[in-house]
């Protein structure tokens, strides 16, 4: 997951393009921050992962056997060691894109390494990005619902209120998103530290009473369980995977905290706490098989302590949900910048940190989807069946793109790269296959959400490309137009005109219409193109490229990283140092607003044409997106068929 709740310094470091160069924050603060933001999802997995896996392993037998408990425990512990520790903490944290991690950052890095033949890489990026939205919907619903269900262990009188209270908490969580996460984020680290300490300490007494649970540390128990339980073991594997959901966050938040704080937090705090808690739940069930109904909360004494634990679990699950919600904002901004989604309104909730953003439309869609899921499934056990497919799919794609990066960027031989990645890819594919067994039990939900997002992203990318190619055929070459205007200039008016265009070689539509209707030309004219780089951020020294093409015409190219929000006036201020006398109050920005209509013969099916047109109409205004003062903008309308 990609989370943007990062604490102060990482933004500065990431802006410099080095994930490790966090010079303005102490290492301890970054480690604490990573515990709060990165590990919320995987840290709350003990609420449901062990219970679901053992219940799946018990099959028709009913009561869990010692072989089932030790086998499941061994699978969980070794999944944490192999999938999370080796794949993500040791290997993938090194595959950074200028200090940034995450599925789209990896896609951009792999695409840049492959060059022109990167269509498959882009498709993989679209798939993994789309699957993340499925995860972003299910994580808040499952996490908060599983925590509130703990009230049943305090008193059964609370049972009718579990679903309504979950909906209220989720509605409040989404309602406060517009206020920004800076204040809340300061509490994330300490709360999660308390969480990990409490779940570890609660497990010690059951382990002492049932020391045979430590046999689960031997991987042979995992192997034996898989060999002797047939199809049941495969079904169980799908539930075991719930213990490692959230591992993507390790990689996604690389740019916010750096490699060493994330690794330190995992190896010394998170992993030991999770391992102890799972062992404690296993010991509890070995002593009392009936405890499998709610092994996590039964680690705590009945009454006041268990009630406090429900409150703490609710806080921890809200934190886990917060991380994935802001991750959805971050992923959406990256997708917009990479041309995979139309422009949406992006609000900055912090003047100091560009990563803290709020996207109203995404927030509304997530809230509706999350509440519908809670009302549809009504229990964490039912929702657990829907969880896992989107995360395993993302992990499979990450492993594939990781192979490309190790081969092309790290310059390993393809055989060595394959030898390194193949075991992890095999494990990911095994987990994916096991989770696919749950399609009809609820797994169709993330698949349907992912399929919808894939269609939207693919349609937007394909339609944008067709529109660009069609527009280029209709437009006049810029060099020829400038030569004609310099030779026989029309009436001149004072001031500067800036014409925004996506194609710097062709005359902007707004310029052509301005000449056609007004029959005047400004004293100074700028053809402005905005480019998105395949790196997360751009050094301010490389932001602006200025080219004089005639005495009255110049080209300006502004370059932004895919994790930056384009601010045109601020970037143009840099152009002053390059010799362009820029005064925003005597400058008019000319934009072309295109009204799209389906053509008789298009490069896409009719339904896709209509979908692309609908997406383009829903896109946010370019004036707001590029942060241009609305009082300085002139929009020229044109009609285009696609």
XYZ file of C-alpha atoms in Angstrom:
642
model
C 0.000 0.000 0.000
C 1.030 3.493 -0.547
C 0.515 5.756 2.354
C 0.989 9.526 2.436
C 0.668 10.198 6.133
C 4.410 10.544 6.421
C 5.908 12.614 9.160
C 7.896 15.763 8.417
C 11.383 14.971 7.221
C 10.802 12.188 4.727
C 9.166 14.604 2.284
C 12.299 16.687 2.225
C 14.517 13.689 1.735
C 12.344 12.199 -0.958
C 12.382 15.522 -2.750
C 16.115 15.199 -2.933
C 15.610 11.814 -4.548
C 17.368 9.747 -1.894
C 15.398 7.467 0.328
C 18.172 7.309 2.923
C 19.124 10.982 3.083
C 16.795 11.945 5.924
C 18.977 14.673 7.382
C 16.256 16.660 9.164
C 14.721 13.923 11.316
C 16.143 11.558 13.836
C 16.334 7.888 12.974
C 14.202 7.026 15.998
C 11.391 9.369 14.906
C 11.365 7.791 11.454
C 11.292 4.292 12.926
C 8.406 5.287 15.224
C 6.580 6.871 12.280
C 7.000 3.742 10.174
C 5.496 1.613 12.988
C 2.409 3.829 12.949
C 1.920 4.275 9.215
C 3.509 1.257 7.516
C 2.535 -1.553 9.868
C -1.088 -0.745 10.699
C -2.510 -3.282 8.243
C -0.211 -6.245 8.905
C -0.191 -5.369 12.617
C -3.950 -5.901 12.974
C -3.965 -9.224 11.083
C -3.810 -11.269 14.360
C -7.406 -10.167 14.990
C -8.667 -12.614 12.359
C -5.835 -14.410 10.463
C -5.097 -17.266 12.913
C -8.793 -17.882 13.649
C -9.754 -18.096 9.958
C -6.752 -20.310 9.070
C -7.336 -22.838 11.889
C -11.067 -22.988 11.161
C -10.264 -23.687 7.502
C -7.697 -26.322 8.538
C -10.181 -28.057 10.858
C -12.528 -28.653 7.899
C -15.356 -31.008 8.793
C -13.616 -32.222 11.967
C -14.985 -29.291 13.966
C -12.570 -28.948 16.910
C -9.012 -28.030 15.888
C -6.419 -30.775 16.326
C -2.849 -30.281 17.522
C -1.578 -31.095 14.011
C -3.842 -28.419 12.493
C -2.850 -25.753 15.043
C 0.916 -26.398 14.755
C 0.720 -26.714 10.959
C -1.148 -23.410 10.570
C 1.164 -21.665 13.038
C 4.231 -22.906 11.168
C 2.753 -21.729 7.841
C 2.001 -18.265 9.274
C 5.424 -17.819 10.878
C 7.317 -18.925 7.781
C 5.105 -16.824 5.509
C 6.105 -13.809 7.625
C 9.787 -14.783 7.324
C 9.883 -15.629 3.612
C 7.288 -13.348 1.991
C 7.669 -10.271 4.195
C 11.218 -10.447 5.537
C 13.129 -11.920 2.594
C 11.096 -10.671 -0.377
C 10.195 -7.185 0.811
C 12.538 -6.195 3.657
C 15.724 -7.702 2.216
C 15.237 -7.540 -1.584
C 12.518 -5.173 -2.823
C 13.376 -2.287 -0.484
C 16.559 -1.985 -2.572
C 14.541 -1.584 -5.827
C 13.685 2.084 -5.359
C 12.797 4.679 -7.988
C 14.785 7.720 -6.846
C 14.030 6.830 -3.242
C 10.351 6.007 -3.847
C 8.671 2.603 -3.676
C 5.252 1.200 -4.521
C 3.689 -0.599 -7.442
C 3.464 2.400 -9.824
C 6.944 3.624 -8.867
C 8.263 0.140 -9.700
C 6.285 0.195 -12.971
C 7.846 3.523 -13.977
C 11.324 2.249 -13.058
C 10.872 -0.991 -15.042
C 9.336 0.876 -18.003
C 12.247 3.316 -18.099
C 14.686 0.379 -18.045
C 12.891 -1.511 -20.837
C 12.418 1.572 -23.051
C 10.023 1.553 -26.005
C 8.848 -2.038 -25.521
C 7.229 -1.342 -22.158
C 3.551 -1.958 -23.029
C 3.482 -5.182 -20.981
C 5.045 -3.357 -18.007
C 2.360 -0.663 -18.216
C -0.358 -3.328 -18.314
C 1.139 -4.997 -15.233
C 1.179 -1.607 -13.505
C -2.482 -1.035 -14.422
C -3.431 -4.468 -13.027
C -1.574 -4.003 -9.735
C -2.875 -0.438 -9.320
C -6.439 -1.579 -10.014
C -6.178 -4.470 -7.542
C -4.988 -2.044 -4.872
C -8.343 -0.257 -4.982
C -9.993 -3.581 -4.101
C -7.655 -3.813 -1.115
C -8.402 -0.168 -0.176
C -12.116 -0.978 0.042
C -11.879 -4.275 1.965
C -9.163 -3.349 4.511
C -11.195 -0.666 6.390
C -14.342 -2.817 6.362
C -12.614 -5.992 7.606
C -10.263 -4.328 10.114
C -12.834 -2.159 11.911
C -15.537 -4.863 11.844
C -13.172 -7.473 13.352
C -12.230 -5.052 16.158
C -15.822 -4.101 17.004
C -16.764 -7.819 17.048
C -14.563 -8.069 20.136
C -17.469 -6.500 22.046
C -19.184 -9.906 21.871
C -16.407 -11.204 24.122
C -17.168 -8.479 26.655
C -20.950 -9.024 26.648
C -23.359 -10.595 24.148
C -25.747 -7.650 24.622
C -23.539 -5.643 22.242
C -24.034 -8.063 19.326
C -26.957 -6.248 17.586
C -24.951 -2.997 17.592
C -21.772 -4.339 15.937
C -22.671 -3.540 12.305
C -24.285 -0.107 12.987
C -21.343 0.966 15.179
C -18.866 -0.181 12.502
C -20.696 1.906 9.885
C -20.695 4.963 12.206
C -16.931 4.649 12.894
C -16.148 4.245 9.179
C -18.372 7.223 8.262
C -16.559 9.375 10.857
C -13.190 8.168 9.558
C -13.988 9.210 5.989
C -15.609 12.475 7.155
C -12.393 13.722 8.804
C -10.194 12.984 5.776
C -10.645 16.501 4.374
C -9.031 17.968 7.506
C -5.731 16.262 6.737
C -3.826 13.611 8.643
C -0.916 15.598 10.079
C -2.340 15.863 13.628
C -3.677 12.314 13.715
C -0.440 10.904 12.294
C 1.498 12.152 15.325
C -0.447 9.642 17.466
C -0.144 6.722 15.058
C 3.362 5.627 16.075
C 2.830 5.652 19.873
C -0.586 3.924 19.612
C 0.799 1.151 17.400
C 3.835 0.755 19.706
C 1.438 0.193 22.620
C -0.542 -2.232 20.431
C 2.508 -4.338 19.539
C 3.749 -4.351 23.149
C 0.343 -5.438 24.522
C -0.286 -8.222 21.969
C 3.221 -9.603 22.614
C 2.953 -9.522 26.423
C -0.506 -11.123 26.433
C 0.894 -14.134 24.574
C 3.705 -14.973 27.031
C 1.584 -16.705 29.725
C -0.233 -19.112 27.297
C 3.111 -20.015 25.686
C 4.606 -20.843 29.101
C 1.585 -23.047 29.874
C 1.709 -24.846 26.475
C 5.429 -24.801 25.513
C 4.872 -27.468 22.823
C 3.486 -24.647 20.656
C 7.115 -23.685 19.951
C 7.388 -26.778 17.724
C 5.667 -24.588 15.099
C 8.980 -22.772 14.592
C 10.131 -25.894 12.751
C 9.186 -25.504 9.031
C 8.719 -29.287 8.781
C 5.349 -28.866 10.538
C 4.216 -26.557 7.715
C 5.467 -29.013 5.074
C 3.868 -31.993 6.846
C 0.523 -30.183 7.115
C 0.535 -29.342 3.378
C 1.420 -32.935 2.432
C -1.120 -34.726 4.638
C -4.231 -32.556 4.415
C -4.936 -32.555 0.670
C -7.330 -29.884 -0.591
C -7.922 -28.674 2.982
C -4.292 -27.532 3.185
C -4.745 -25.524 -0.015
C -7.902 -23.840 1.324
C -6.052 -23.134 4.580
C -3.231 -21.455 2.656
C -5.703 -18.823 1.438
C -6.529 -17.973 5.067
C -2.845 -18.104 6.134
C -2.178 -15.345 3.613
C -4.291 -12.987 5.746
C -1.281 -12.843 8.096
C 0.923 -11.147 5.469
C -1.583 -8.691 3.975
C -0.070 -5.255 4.347
C 3.403 -6.376 3.264
C 3.101 -4.128 0.176
C 3.089 -1.142 2.559
C 6.715 -1.859 3.443
C 7.690 -1.122 -0.122
C 5.118 1.571 -0.860
C 6.207 3.788 2.048
C 9.912 3.561 1.248
C 10.046 7.208 0.117
C 8.474 8.487 3.317
C 10.647 6.756 5.879
C 13.681 5.275 4.147
C 14.961 1.735 4.054
C 16.708 1.444 7.424
C 13.853 2.732 9.673
C 11.368 0.381 7.975
C 13.750 -2.576 8.266
C 14.595 -1.800 11.904
C 10.940 -1.477 12.911
C 10.084 -4.797 11.263
C 13.002 -6.860 12.540
C 13.099 -5.604 16.130
C 9.507 -4.675 16.990
C 6.811 -5.772 14.541
C 7.975 -9.286 13.575
C 8.770 -10.437 17.158
C 5.422 -9.062 18.425
C 3.405 -10.724 15.653
C 5.251 -14.049 16.068
C 4.674 -14.047 19.848
C 0.979 -13.224 19.465
C 0.359 -15.963 16.902
C 2.209 -18.448 19.124
C 0.127 -17.269 22.108
C -3.141 -17.768 20.198
C -1.915 -21.231 19.163
C -1.040 -22.135 22.763
C -4.463 -20.944 23.929
C -6.261 -23.153 21.367
C -4.026 -26.152 22.209
C -5.145 -25.829 25.839
C -8.799 -25.095 25.015
C -9.937 -25.957 21.427
C -13.188 -24.049 22.042
C -11.207 -20.799 22.212
C -10.885 -20.858 18.397
C -14.154 -18.860 18.215
C -12.203 -15.741 19.283
C -8.610 -16.625 20.184
C -7.244 -13.081 19.982
C -9.550 -11.451 22.551
C -9.510 -14.520 24.810
C -5.788 -13.898 25.399
C -6.971 -11.091 27.700
C -8.802 -11.505 31.040
C -12.602 -11.156 30.937
C -14.024 -7.792 32.014
C -12.217 -4.468 32.168
C -8.977 -5.571 30.426
C -10.825 -7.180 27.515
C -12.988 -4.058 27.151
C -9.842 -1.890 27.024
C -8.421 -4.227 24.397
C -11.499 -3.766 22.201
C -10.952 0.004 22.374
C -7.229 -0.363 21.556
C -8.014 -2.783 18.706
C -10.524 -0.291 17.299
C -7.892 2.462 17.408
C -5.331 0.183 15.711
C -7.777 -0.815 12.958
C -8.705 2.822 12.328
C -4.983 3.507 11.893
C -4.689 0.564 9.485
C -7.689 1.899 7.569
C -6.294 5.442 7.540
C -3.055 4.232 5.959
C -4.833 2.430 3.129
C -7.262 5.331 2.490
C -4.458 7.868 2.114
C -2.631 5.235 0.066
C -5.569 5.303 -2.360
C -5.184 9.093 -2.655
C -1.460 8.743 -3.330
C -1.961 5.980 -5.897
C -4.655 8.029 -7.656
C -2.355 11.044 -7.944
C 0.402 8.858 -9.395
C -2.084 7.277 -11.834
C -3.267 10.729 -12.981
C 0.305 11.903 -13.529
C 1.175 8.718 -15.448
C -1.861 9.159 -17.723
C -3.872 6.233 -16.323
C -6.785 8.260 -14.916
C -8.451 11.612 -15.731
C -7.642 14.668 -13.620
C -9.439 14.686 -10.259
C -9.552 17.538 -7.780
C -6.577 17.217 -5.425
C -6.578 19.256 -2.225
C -3.405 19.751 -0.220
C -4.009 19.429 3.513
C -0.535 20.612 4.541
C 1.483 23.626 3.423
C 4.712 21.934 4.461
C 4.332 18.425 3.017
C 3.181 17.811 -0.552
C 2.408 14.145 0.230
C -0.535 15.017 2.497
C -3.424 15.254 0.038
C -7.175 14.708 -0.094
C -9.145 13.684 -3.196
C -12.881 14.263 -2.543
C -14.189 12.027 -5.339
C -12.041 9.037 -4.301
C -13.063 9.589 -0.663
C -16.779 9.487 -1.551
C -16.441 6.374 -3.726
C -14.416 4.538 -1.047
C -16.941 5.422 1.688
C -19.896 4.128 -0.351
C -18.054 0.914 -1.299
C -16.798 0.228 2.260
C -20.226 0.755 3.880
C -21.885 -1.456 1.234
C -19.366 -4.216 1.998
C -20.056 -4.071 5.743
C -23.826 -4.187 5.165
C -23.472 -6.977 2.590
C -21.154 -9.339 4.547
C -22.013 -8.291 8.160
C -19.153 -10.297 9.773
C -15.365 -10.360 9.624
C -15.365 -14.113 8.861
C -17.498 -13.552 5.747
C -15.345 -10.570 4.711
C -12.120 -12.537 5.235
C -13.154 -14.727 2.281
C -13.205 -11.622 0.078
C -9.804 -10.489 1.321
C -6.514 -11.714 -0.064
C -7.142 -12.016 -3.811
C -6.358 -8.361 -4.550
C -3.248 -8.406 -2.333
C -1.883 -11.681 -3.762
C -2.510 -10.395 -7.283
C -0.535 -7.236 -6.498
C 2.303 -9.326 -5.017
C 2.497 -11.511 -8.143
C 2.739 -8.415 -10.365
C 5.328 -6.834 -8.030
C 7.489 -9.979 -8.299
C 7.267 -9.903 -12.120
C 8.254 -6.233 -12.326
C 10.941 -6.857 -9.702
C 12.473 -9.430 -12.066
C 12.683 -6.785 -14.827
C 14.328 -4.276 -12.483
C 16.876 -6.800 -11.138
C 17.715 -7.824 -14.718
C 17.700 -4.464 -16.500
C 18.467 -1.915 -13.758
C 20.719 -3.926 -11.428
C 22.370 -5.479 -14.514
C 22.079 -9.082 -13.288
C 22.008 -11.854 -15.856
C 18.416 -12.965 -16.639
C 19.182 -16.412 -15.184
C 20.468 -14.978 -11.887
C 17.485 -12.589 -11.666
C 15.081 -15.454 -12.352
C 16.796 -17.667 -9.759
C 16.335 -14.931 -7.139
C 12.708 -14.057 -7.947
C 11.328 -17.483 -9.002
C 10.904 -18.917 -5.445
C 8.993 -15.797 -4.334
C 6.894 -15.774 -7.509
C 6.084 -19.454 -6.961
C 4.941 -18.702 -3.403
C 2.877 -15.704 -4.545
C 1.229 -17.761 -7.299
C 0.490 -20.539 -4.781
C -1.147 -18.042 -2.423
C -3.077 -16.520 -5.355
C -4.328 -19.971 -6.437
C -5.411 -20.747 -2.867
C -7.270 -17.431 -2.623
C -9.001 -18.005 -5.962
C -10.835 -20.910 -4.289
C -12.733 -18.225 -2.340
C -14.115 -16.476 -5.432
C -17.690 -17.623 -4.861
C -17.547 -16.974 -1.093
C -16.883 -13.263 -1.578
C -13.596 -13.181 -3.480
C -15.533 -11.896 -6.498
C -15.761 -8.469 -4.805
C -12.092 -7.383 -5.155
C -11.931 -9.083 -8.575
C -14.965 -7.115 -9.759
C -13.551 -3.854 -8.344
C -10.156 -4.581 -9.893
C -11.699 -5.457 -13.268
C -13.681 -2.202 -13.228
C -10.547 -0.155 -12.462
C -8.550 -1.992 -15.164
C -11.258 -1.135 -17.732
C -11.293 2.520 -16.621
C -7.484 2.887 -16.657
C -7.051 1.052 -19.963
C -9.872 3.026 -21.609
C -8.467 6.357 -20.429
C -4.942 5.543 -21.585
C -6.073 4.161 -24.960
C -8.593 6.965 -25.587
C -6.054 9.662 -24.663
C -3.550 8.190 -27.115
C -6.121 8.002 -29.947
C -7.243 11.572 -29.225
C -3.640 12.813 -29.284
C -2.940 11.082 -32.603
C -6.177 12.401 -34.148
C -5.533 15.953 -32.926
C -1.968 15.898 -34.294
C -3.257 15.025 -37.798
C -5.656 17.996 -37.721
C -3.249 20.548 -36.258
C -0.879 22.912 -38.074
C 2.908 22.586 -37.543
C 4.005 25.188 -34.980
C 7.250 26.114 -36.785
C 5.348 26.931 -40.025
C 2.747 29.021 -38.193
C 5.387 31.038 -36.287
C 7.283 31.736 -39.544
C 4.052 33.006 -41.172
C 3.151 35.199 -38.199
C 6.620 36.728 -37.949
C 6.543 37.471 -41.684
C 3.031 38.988 -41.726
C 2.083 39.717 -38.102
C -1.519 40.580 -37.206
C -2.468 43.424 -34.873
C -0.338 43.253 -31.689
C -1.699 43.765 -28.167
C 0.416 44.337 -25.049
C 1.117 41.558 -22.560
C 2.065 37.883 -22.629
C -0.093 34.982 -23.829
C 0.639 31.462 -22.592
C -0.901 28.657 -24.657
C -1.073 25.253 -22.966
C -0.633 22.238 -25.238
C 0.279 18.566 -24.904
C 2.016 18.576 -28.328
C 4.818 21.180 -28.570
C 5.361 20.474 -32.321
C 1.842 21.520 -33.350
C 0.148 24.895 -33.059
C -2.126 24.875 -29.983
C -5.836 24.818 -30.798
C -6.365 27.814 -28.482
C -3.816 29.870 -30.496
C -5.459 28.983 -33.830
C -8.926 29.914 -32.542
C -7.609 33.107 -30.951
C -6.158 34.218 -34.286
C -9.313 33.160 -36.125
C -11.786 34.999 -33.857
C -9.820 37.904 -32.313
C -7.393 38.469 -35.239
C -4.769 39.775 -32.788
C -1.487 38.496 -31.344
C 0.151 39.354 -28.030
C 3.568 41.012 -27.912
C 5.008 37.888 -26.290
C 3.683 34.359 -26.820
C 4.664 31.226 -24.926
C 3.875 27.660 -25.989
C 3.703 25.796 -22.668
C 3.995 22.009 -22.385
C 3.768 20.090 -19.119
C 5.580 16.747 -18.969
C 5.412 13.991 -16.365
C 8.715 12.233 -15.709
C 9.056 8.564 -14.810
C 10.756 9.584 -11.588
C 8.839 10.527 -8.417
C 10.224 14.052 -8.182
C 12.236 16.462 -10.300
C 15.103 18.632 -9.091
C 14.006 22.312 -9.249
C 17.056 23.037 -11.435
C 15.595 20.700 -14.092
C 12.003 21.916 -13.730
C 12.004 24.449 -16.589
C 13.346 24.240 -20.137
C 13.176 27.474 -22.160
C 13.639 27.679 -25.940
C 13.357 30.866 -28.033
C 11.864 30.048 -31.461
C 11.387 33.622 -32.761
C 11.565 37.212 -31.451
C 7.980 36.975 -30.114
C 7.522 33.224 -29.606
C 9.162 30.898 -27.101
C 8.625 27.343 -25.895
C 8.568 26.501 -22.196
C 8.532 22.901 -20.979
C 7.727 22.236 -17.320
C 8.613 18.835 -15.949
C 7.081 17.284 -12.834
C 7.617 13.914 -11.141
C 4.706 11.508 -10.988
C 4.347 12.050 -7.240
C 4.263 15.858 -7.517
C 1.230 18.092 -7.953
C 1.879 20.456 -10.887
C 1.923 24.129 -9.872
C 2.388 26.159 -13.069
C 2.796 29.711 -11.613
C 5.349 28.489 -9.061
C 7.305 26.609 -11.759
C 7.190 29.579 -14.145
C 8.755 31.751 -11.451
C 11.908 29.658 -11.981
C 11.892 30.771 -15.633
C 12.748 34.319 -14.522
C 16.232 33.110 -13.681
C 16.501 31.811 -17.245
C 15.763 35.236 -18.731
C 12.008 35.201 -19.231
C 10.401 38.337 -17.809
C 7.315 36.763 -16.319
C 4.608 38.818 -14.603
C 1.529 36.821 -13.697
C -0.671 39.969 -13.630
C 0.065 40.844 -17.287
C -0.142 37.255 -18.522
C -3.162 35.456 -19.977
C -3.342 31.672 -20.060
C -5.202 30.238 -23.053
C -6.614 26.728 -22.660
C -8.555 24.637 -25.117
C -11.666 22.955 -23.717
C -12.638 20.047 -25.960
C -16.167 18.693 -26.263
C -15.850 15.063 -27.363
C -18.341 13.195 -29.536
C -18.146 9.580 -30.741
C -17.014 9.249 -34.368
C -18.648 6.922 -36.899
C -15.398 4.976 -37.217
C -13.241 4.943 -34.100
C -10.213 3.005 -32.933
C -12.237 1.733 -29.950
C -15.577 -0.080 -29.589
C -18.601 2.220 -29.223
C -19.064 1.402 -25.497
C -15.421 2.317 -24.854
C -15.838 5.579 -26.795
C -18.781 6.509 -24.586
C -16.894 5.514 -21.421
C -13.881 7.638 -22.438
C -16.135 10.626 -23.171
C -17.827 10.214 -19.767
C -14.429 10.071 -18.039
C -13.222 13.184 -19.875
C -16.366 15.075 -18.799
C -15.771 14.068 -15.183
C -12.149 15.267 -15.295
C -11.267 18.212 -13.086
C -10.750 21.575 -14.727
C -7.157 22.049 -15.989
C -7.103 25.533 -14.400
C -7.552 24.067 -10.921
C -5.375 21.018 -11.528
C -2.382 23.094 -12.690
C -3.121 25.719 -9.980
C -3.386 28.605 -12.478
C -5.169 31.745 -11.165
C -8.679 31.486 -12.661
C -8.802 35.250 -13.274
C -5.918 34.967 -15.776
C -7.435 32.114 -17.846
C -9.194 32.291 -21.225
C -10.843 29.041 -22.331
C -11.554 28.325 -25.990
C -14.107 25.626 -26.773
C -13.658 23.115 -29.596
C -15.554 20.027 -30.682
C -13.636 16.851 -31.455
C -14.899 13.450 -32.628
C -13.170 10.319 -31.403
